[in-house]
mmCIF file of C-alpha atoms in Angstrom:
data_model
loop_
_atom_site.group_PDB
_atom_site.id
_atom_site.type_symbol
_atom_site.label_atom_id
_atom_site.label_comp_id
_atom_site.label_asym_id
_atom_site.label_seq_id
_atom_site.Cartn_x
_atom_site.Cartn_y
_atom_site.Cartn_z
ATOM 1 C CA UNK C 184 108.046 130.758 79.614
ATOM 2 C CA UNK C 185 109.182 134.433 80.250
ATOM 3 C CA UNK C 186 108.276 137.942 79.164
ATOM 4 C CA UNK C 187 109.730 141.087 79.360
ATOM 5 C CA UNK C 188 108.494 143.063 82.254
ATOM 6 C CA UNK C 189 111.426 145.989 81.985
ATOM 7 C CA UNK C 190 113.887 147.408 80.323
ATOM 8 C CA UNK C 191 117.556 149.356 81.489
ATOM 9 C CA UNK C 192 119.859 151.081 78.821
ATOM 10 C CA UNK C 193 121.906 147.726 78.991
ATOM 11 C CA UNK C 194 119.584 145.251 80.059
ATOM 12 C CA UNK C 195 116.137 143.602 79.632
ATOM 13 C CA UNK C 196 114.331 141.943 82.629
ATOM 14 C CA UNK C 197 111.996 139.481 81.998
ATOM 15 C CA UNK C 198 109.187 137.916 84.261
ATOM 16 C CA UNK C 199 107.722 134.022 84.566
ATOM 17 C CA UNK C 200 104.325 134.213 82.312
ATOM 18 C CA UNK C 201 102.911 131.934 85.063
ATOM 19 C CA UNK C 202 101.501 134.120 87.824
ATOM 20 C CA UNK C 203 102.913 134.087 91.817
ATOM 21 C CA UNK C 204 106.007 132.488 90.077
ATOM 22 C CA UNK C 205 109.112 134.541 91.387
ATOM 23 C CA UNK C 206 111.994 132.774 88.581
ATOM 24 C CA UNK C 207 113.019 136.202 86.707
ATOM 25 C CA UNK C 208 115.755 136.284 83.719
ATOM 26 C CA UNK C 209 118.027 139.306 83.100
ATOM 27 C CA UNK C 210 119.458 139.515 79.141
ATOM 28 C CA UNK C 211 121.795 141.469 77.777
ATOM 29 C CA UNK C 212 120.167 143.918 75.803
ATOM 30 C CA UNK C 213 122.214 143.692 72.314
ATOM 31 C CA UNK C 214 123.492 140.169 72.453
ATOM 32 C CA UNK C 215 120.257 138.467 74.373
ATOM 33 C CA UNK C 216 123.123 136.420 76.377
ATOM 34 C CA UNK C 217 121.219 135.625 79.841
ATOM 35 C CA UNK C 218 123.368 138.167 82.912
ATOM 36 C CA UNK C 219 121.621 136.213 85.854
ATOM 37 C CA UNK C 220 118.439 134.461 86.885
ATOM 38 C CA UNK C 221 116.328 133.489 89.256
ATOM 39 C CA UNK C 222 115.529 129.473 89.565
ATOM 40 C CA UNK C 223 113.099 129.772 92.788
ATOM 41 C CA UNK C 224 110.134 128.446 90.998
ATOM 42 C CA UNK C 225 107.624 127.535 93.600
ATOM 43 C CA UNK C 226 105.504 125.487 91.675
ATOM 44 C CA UNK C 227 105.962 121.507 90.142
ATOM 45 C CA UNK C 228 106.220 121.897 85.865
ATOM 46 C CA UNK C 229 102.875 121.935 84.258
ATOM 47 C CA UNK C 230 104.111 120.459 80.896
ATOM 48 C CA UNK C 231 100.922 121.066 79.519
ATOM 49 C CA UNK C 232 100.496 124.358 80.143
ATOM 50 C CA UNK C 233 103.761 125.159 78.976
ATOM 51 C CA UNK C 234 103.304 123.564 75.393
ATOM 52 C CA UNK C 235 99.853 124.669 75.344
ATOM 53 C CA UNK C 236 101.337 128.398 75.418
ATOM 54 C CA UNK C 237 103.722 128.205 73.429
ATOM 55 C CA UNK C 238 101.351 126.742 70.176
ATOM 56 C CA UNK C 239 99.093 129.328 71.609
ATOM 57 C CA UNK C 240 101.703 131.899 70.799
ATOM 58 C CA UNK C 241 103.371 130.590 68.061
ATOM 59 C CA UNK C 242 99.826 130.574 65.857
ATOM 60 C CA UNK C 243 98.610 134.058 66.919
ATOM 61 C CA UNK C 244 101.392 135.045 65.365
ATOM 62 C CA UNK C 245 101.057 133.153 62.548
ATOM 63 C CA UNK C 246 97.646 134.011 61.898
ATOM 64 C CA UNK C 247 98.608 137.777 62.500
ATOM 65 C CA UNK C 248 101.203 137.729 59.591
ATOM 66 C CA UNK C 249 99.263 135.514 57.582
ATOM 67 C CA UNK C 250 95.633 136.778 57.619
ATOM 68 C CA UNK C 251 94.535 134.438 54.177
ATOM 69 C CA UNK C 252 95.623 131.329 55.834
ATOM 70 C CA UNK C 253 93.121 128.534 57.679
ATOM 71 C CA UNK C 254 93.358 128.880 61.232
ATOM 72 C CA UNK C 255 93.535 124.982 61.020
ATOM 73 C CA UNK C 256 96.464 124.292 59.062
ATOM 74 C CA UNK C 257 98.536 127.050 60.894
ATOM 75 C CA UNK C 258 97.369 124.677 64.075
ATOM 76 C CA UNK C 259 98.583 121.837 62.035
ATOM 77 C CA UNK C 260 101.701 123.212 60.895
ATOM 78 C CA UNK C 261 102.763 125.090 63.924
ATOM 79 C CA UNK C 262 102.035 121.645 66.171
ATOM 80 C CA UNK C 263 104.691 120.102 63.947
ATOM 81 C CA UNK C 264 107.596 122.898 65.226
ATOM 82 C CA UNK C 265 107.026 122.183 68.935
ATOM 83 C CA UNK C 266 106.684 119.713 71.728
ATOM 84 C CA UNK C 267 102.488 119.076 71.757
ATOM 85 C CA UNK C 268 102.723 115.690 73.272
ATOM 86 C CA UNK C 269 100.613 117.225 76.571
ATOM 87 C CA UNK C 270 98.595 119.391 74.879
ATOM 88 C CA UNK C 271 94.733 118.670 75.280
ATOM 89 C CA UNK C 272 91.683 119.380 73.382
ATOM 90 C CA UNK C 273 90.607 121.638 75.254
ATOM 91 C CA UNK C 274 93.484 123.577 75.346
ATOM 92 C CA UNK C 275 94.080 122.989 70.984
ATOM 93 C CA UNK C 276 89.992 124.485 71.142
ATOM 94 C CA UNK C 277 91.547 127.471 73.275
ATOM 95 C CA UNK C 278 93.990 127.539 70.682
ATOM 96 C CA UNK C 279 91.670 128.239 67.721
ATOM 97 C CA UNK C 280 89.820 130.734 69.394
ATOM 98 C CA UNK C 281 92.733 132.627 70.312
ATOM 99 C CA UNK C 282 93.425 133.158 67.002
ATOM 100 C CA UNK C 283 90.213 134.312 65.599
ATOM 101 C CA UNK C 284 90.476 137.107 68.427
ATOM 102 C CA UNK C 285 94.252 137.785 66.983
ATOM 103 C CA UNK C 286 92.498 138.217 63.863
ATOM 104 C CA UNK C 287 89.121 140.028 64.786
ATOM 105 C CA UNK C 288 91.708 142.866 66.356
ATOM 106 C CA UNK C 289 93.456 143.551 63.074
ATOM 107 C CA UNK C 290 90.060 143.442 61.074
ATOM 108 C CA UNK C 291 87.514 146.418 60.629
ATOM 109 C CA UNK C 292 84.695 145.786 62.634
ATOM 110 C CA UNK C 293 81.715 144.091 60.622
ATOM 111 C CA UNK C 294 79.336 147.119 59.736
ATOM 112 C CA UNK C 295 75.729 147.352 61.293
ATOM 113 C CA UNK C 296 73.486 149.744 59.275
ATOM 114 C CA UNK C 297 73.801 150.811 55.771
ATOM 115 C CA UNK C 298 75.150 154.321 56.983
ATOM 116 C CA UNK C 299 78.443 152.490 58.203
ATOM 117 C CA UNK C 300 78.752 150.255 55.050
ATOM 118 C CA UNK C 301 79.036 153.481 53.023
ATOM 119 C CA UNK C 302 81.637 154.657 55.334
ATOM 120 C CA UNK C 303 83.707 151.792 55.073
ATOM 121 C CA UNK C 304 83.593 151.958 51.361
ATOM 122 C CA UNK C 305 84.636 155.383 51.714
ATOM 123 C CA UNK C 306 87.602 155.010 53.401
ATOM 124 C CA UNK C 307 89.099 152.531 51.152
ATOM 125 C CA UNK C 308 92.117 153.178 49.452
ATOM 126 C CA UNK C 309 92.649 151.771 46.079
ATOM 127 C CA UNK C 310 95.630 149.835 45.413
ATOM 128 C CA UNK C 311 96.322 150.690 41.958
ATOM 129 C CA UNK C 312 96.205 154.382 40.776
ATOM 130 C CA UNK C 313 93.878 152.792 37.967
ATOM 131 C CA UNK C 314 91.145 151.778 40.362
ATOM 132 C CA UNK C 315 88.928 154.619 42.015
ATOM 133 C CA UNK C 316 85.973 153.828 44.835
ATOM 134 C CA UNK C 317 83.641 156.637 45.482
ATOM 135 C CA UNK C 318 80.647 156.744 48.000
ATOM 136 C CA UNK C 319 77.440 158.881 47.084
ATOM 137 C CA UNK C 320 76.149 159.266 50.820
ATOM 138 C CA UNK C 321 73.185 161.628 50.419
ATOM 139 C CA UNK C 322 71.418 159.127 48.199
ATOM 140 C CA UNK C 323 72.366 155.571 50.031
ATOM 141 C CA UNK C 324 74.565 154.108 47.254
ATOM 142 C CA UNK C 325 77.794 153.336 46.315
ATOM 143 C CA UNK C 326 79.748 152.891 42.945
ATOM 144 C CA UNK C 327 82.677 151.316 42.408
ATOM 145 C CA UNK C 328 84.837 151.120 38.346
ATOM 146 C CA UNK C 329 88.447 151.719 37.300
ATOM 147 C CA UNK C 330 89.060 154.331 34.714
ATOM 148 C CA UNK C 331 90.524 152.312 32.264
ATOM 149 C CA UNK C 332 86.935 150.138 32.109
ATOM 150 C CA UNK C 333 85.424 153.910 31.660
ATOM 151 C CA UNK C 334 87.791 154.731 28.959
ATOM 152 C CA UNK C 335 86.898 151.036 27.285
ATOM 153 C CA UNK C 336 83.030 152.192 26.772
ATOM 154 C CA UNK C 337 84.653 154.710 23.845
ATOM 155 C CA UNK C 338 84.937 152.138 21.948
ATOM 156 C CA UNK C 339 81.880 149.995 22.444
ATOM 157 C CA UNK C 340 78.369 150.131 20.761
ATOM 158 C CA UNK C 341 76.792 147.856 23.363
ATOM 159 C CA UNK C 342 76.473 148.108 26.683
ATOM 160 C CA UNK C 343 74.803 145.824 28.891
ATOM 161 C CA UNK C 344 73.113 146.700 32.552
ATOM 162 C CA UNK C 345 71.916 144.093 34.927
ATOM 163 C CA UNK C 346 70.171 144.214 38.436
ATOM 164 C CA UNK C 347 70.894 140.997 40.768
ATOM 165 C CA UNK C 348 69.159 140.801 44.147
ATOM 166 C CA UNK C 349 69.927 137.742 45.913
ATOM 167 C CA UNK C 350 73.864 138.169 46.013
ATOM 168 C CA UNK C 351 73.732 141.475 47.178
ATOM 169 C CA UNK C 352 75.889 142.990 50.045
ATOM 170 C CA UNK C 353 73.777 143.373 53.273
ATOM 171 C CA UNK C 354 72.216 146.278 53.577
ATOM 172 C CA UNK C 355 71.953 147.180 50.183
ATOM 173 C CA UNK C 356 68.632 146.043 47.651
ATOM 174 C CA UNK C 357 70.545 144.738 44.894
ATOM 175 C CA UNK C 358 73.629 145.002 42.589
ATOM 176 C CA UNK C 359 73.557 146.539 39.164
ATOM 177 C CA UNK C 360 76.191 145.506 36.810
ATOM 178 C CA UNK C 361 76.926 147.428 33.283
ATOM 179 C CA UNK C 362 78.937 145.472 31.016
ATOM 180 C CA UNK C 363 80.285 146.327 27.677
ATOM 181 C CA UNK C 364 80.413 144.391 25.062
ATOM 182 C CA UNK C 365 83.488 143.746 21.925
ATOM 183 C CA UNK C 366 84.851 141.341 20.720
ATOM 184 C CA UNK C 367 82.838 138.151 21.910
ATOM 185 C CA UNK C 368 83.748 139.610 25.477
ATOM 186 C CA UNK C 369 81.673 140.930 28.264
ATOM 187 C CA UNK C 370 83.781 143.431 30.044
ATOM 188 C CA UNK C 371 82.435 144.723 33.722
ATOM 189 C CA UNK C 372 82.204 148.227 33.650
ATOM 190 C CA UNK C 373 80.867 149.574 36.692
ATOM 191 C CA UNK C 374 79.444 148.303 39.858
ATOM 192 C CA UNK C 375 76.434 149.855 41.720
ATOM 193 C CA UNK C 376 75.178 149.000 45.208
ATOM 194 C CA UNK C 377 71.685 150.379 45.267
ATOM 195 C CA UNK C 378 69.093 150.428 48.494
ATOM 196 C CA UNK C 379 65.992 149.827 46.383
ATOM 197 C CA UNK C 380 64.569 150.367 42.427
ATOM 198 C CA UNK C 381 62.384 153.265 42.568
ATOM 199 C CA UNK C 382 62.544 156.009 40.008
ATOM 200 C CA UNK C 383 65.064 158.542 42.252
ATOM 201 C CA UNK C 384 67.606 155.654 42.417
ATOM 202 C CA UNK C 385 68.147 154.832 39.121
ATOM 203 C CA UNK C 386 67.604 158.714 37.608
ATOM 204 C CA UNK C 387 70.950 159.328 40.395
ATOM 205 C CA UNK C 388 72.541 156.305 39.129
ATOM 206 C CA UNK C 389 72.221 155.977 35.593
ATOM 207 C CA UNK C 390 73.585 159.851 36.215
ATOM 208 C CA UNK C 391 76.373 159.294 37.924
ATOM 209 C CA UNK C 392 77.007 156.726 34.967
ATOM 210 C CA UNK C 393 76.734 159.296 32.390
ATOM 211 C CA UNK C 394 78.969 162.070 34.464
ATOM 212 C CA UNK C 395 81.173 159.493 35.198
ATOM 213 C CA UNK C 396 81.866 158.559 31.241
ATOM 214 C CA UNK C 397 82.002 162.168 30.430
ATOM 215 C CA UNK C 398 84.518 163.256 32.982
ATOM 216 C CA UNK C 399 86.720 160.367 32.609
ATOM 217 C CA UNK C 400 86.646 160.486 28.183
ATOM 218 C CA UNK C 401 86.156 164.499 27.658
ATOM 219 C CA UNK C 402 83.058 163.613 25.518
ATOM 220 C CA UNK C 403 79.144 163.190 25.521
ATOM 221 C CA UNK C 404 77.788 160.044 26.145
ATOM 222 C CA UNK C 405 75.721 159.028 22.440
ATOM 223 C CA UNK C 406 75.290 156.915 20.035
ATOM 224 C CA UNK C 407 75.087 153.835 22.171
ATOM 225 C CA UNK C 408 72.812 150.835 22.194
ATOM 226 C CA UNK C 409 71.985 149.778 26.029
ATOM 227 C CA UNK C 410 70.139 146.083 26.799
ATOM 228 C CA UNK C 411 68.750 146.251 29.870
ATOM 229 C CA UNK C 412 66.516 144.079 32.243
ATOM 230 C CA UNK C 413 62.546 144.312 32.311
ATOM 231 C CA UNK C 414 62.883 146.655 35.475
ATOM 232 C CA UNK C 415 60.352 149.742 34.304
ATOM 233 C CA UNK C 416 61.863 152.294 36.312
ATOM 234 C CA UNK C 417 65.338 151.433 34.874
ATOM 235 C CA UNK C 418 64.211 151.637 30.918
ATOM 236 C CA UNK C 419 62.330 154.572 31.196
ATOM 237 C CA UNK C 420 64.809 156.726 33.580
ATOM 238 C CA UNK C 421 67.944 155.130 31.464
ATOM 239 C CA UNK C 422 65.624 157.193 28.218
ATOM 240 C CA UNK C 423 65.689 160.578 30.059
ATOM 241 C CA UNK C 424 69.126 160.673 31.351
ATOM 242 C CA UNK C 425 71.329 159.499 28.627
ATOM 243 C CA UNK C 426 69.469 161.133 25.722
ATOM 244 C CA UNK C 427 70.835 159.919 22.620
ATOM 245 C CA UNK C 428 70.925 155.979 22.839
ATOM 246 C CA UNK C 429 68.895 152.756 21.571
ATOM 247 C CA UNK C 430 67.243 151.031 24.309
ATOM 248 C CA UNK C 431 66.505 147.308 23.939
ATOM 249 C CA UNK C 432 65.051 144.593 26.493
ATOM 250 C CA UNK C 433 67.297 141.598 26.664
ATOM 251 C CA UNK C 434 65.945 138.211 25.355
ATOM 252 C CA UNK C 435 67.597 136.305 28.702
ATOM 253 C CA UNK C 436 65.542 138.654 30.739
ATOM 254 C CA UNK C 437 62.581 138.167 28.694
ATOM 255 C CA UNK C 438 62.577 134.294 29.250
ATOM 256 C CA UNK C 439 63.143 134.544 32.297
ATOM 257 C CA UNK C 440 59.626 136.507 33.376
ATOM 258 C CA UNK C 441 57.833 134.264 31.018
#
């Protein structure tokens, strides 16, 4: 196994991978077709090592061009394009690790406080000019909707909103969910990623909510009949911010504490 150690305007010059090995291959650049080389190897072939590079190789690049794929079948599937006859465990263990690393380099790193999370979410760009993220910093949560779900609440009477706290992201309290409802259909509105349930979270979220549907439709939020949870703060913020809706508890909920 070689790799390139320079490069001429005509040529490439390319280097044993094995260290203290003096063999050295010079290409034509264009064409590839081998000029000269050296065959002074002085050490004995080490099949193993040699097929145990190049299925190291062959699935770090795999799993760098295909990041959805399980390291193990790219193992399986790359084993099947080359000689593996020598290769051991240990070295096929190497192998999986390797790639993981490949991976972990491409990858943002893994966030660590709640301060980072937000920035993360920040810096995403959406992939569709439909589909907005925005990060509130100053208050510690995040929001995330698509302006066609905002513009689908203009024509809905009922809107649903729901707090879940064991699936929550880490580093956030809990998840609050605001459907709308037509149709026989629950459609997700917009997601909120909140770091608790006291009174100042949900008055800035169930604004943002309100600013958000008035921005997006160029009218006032009214007129609109809201079931939410049994969470206190949210019913009796949800009251002062919106202004003109129907509030209502929601019979699941209601089961549920009993």
């Amino acid at each position: 196994m070689y790799r390139m150690k320079t490069e001429t305007a005509t040529t490439k010059i390319w280097q044993r991978v094995r260290k203290n090995c003096t063999g050295k291959l010079t290409t034509e650049m264009e064409t590839s077709d081998i000029l000269h080389g050296s065959t002074n190897h002085n050490h004995d072939v080490d099949k193993e090592k040699t097929q145990a590079h190049m299925l190291r190789q062959a699935c770090k690049r795999k799993a760098e061009e295909d990041l959805t794929e399980r390291p193990r079948k790219i193992l399986i599937t790359e084993s099947g394009k080359i000689e593996t006859d020598h290769v051991s465990q240990e070295s096929i263990n190497k192998v999986k690790k390797a790639m993981w690393r490949q991976r972990r380099k491409i990858h943002p790193a893994l966030p660590k406080t709640r301060q980072e999370a937000l920035a993360s979410l920040s810096g995403i760009q959406p992939r569709r000019s439909t589909t907005i993220i925005d990060t509130v910093v100053e208050h510690e949560l995040a929001w995330m909707y698509s302006t066609t779900s905002v513009e689908y609440i203009k024509n809905v009477k009922f809107l649903f909103g729901d707090g879940t706290f064991k699936s929550s992201p880490k580093y956030f309290y809990q998840i609050y969910t605001i459907f709308g409802y037509k149709d026989n259909r629950y459609i997700p509105i917009v997601f909120f990623l909140l770091p608790g349930k006291s009174k100042a979270v949900y008055q800035k979220m169930w604004s943002t909510f309100k600013s958000l549907y008035e921005q997006v439709n160029g009218a006032t939020f009214d007129n609109k009949t809201i079931y939410l949870d049994f969470e206190k703060q949210a019913h009796g913020v949800a009251s002062d911010v919106l202004g003109n809706i129907t509030l209502r508890g929601c019979l699941f909920h209601l089961k549920q504490s009993w």
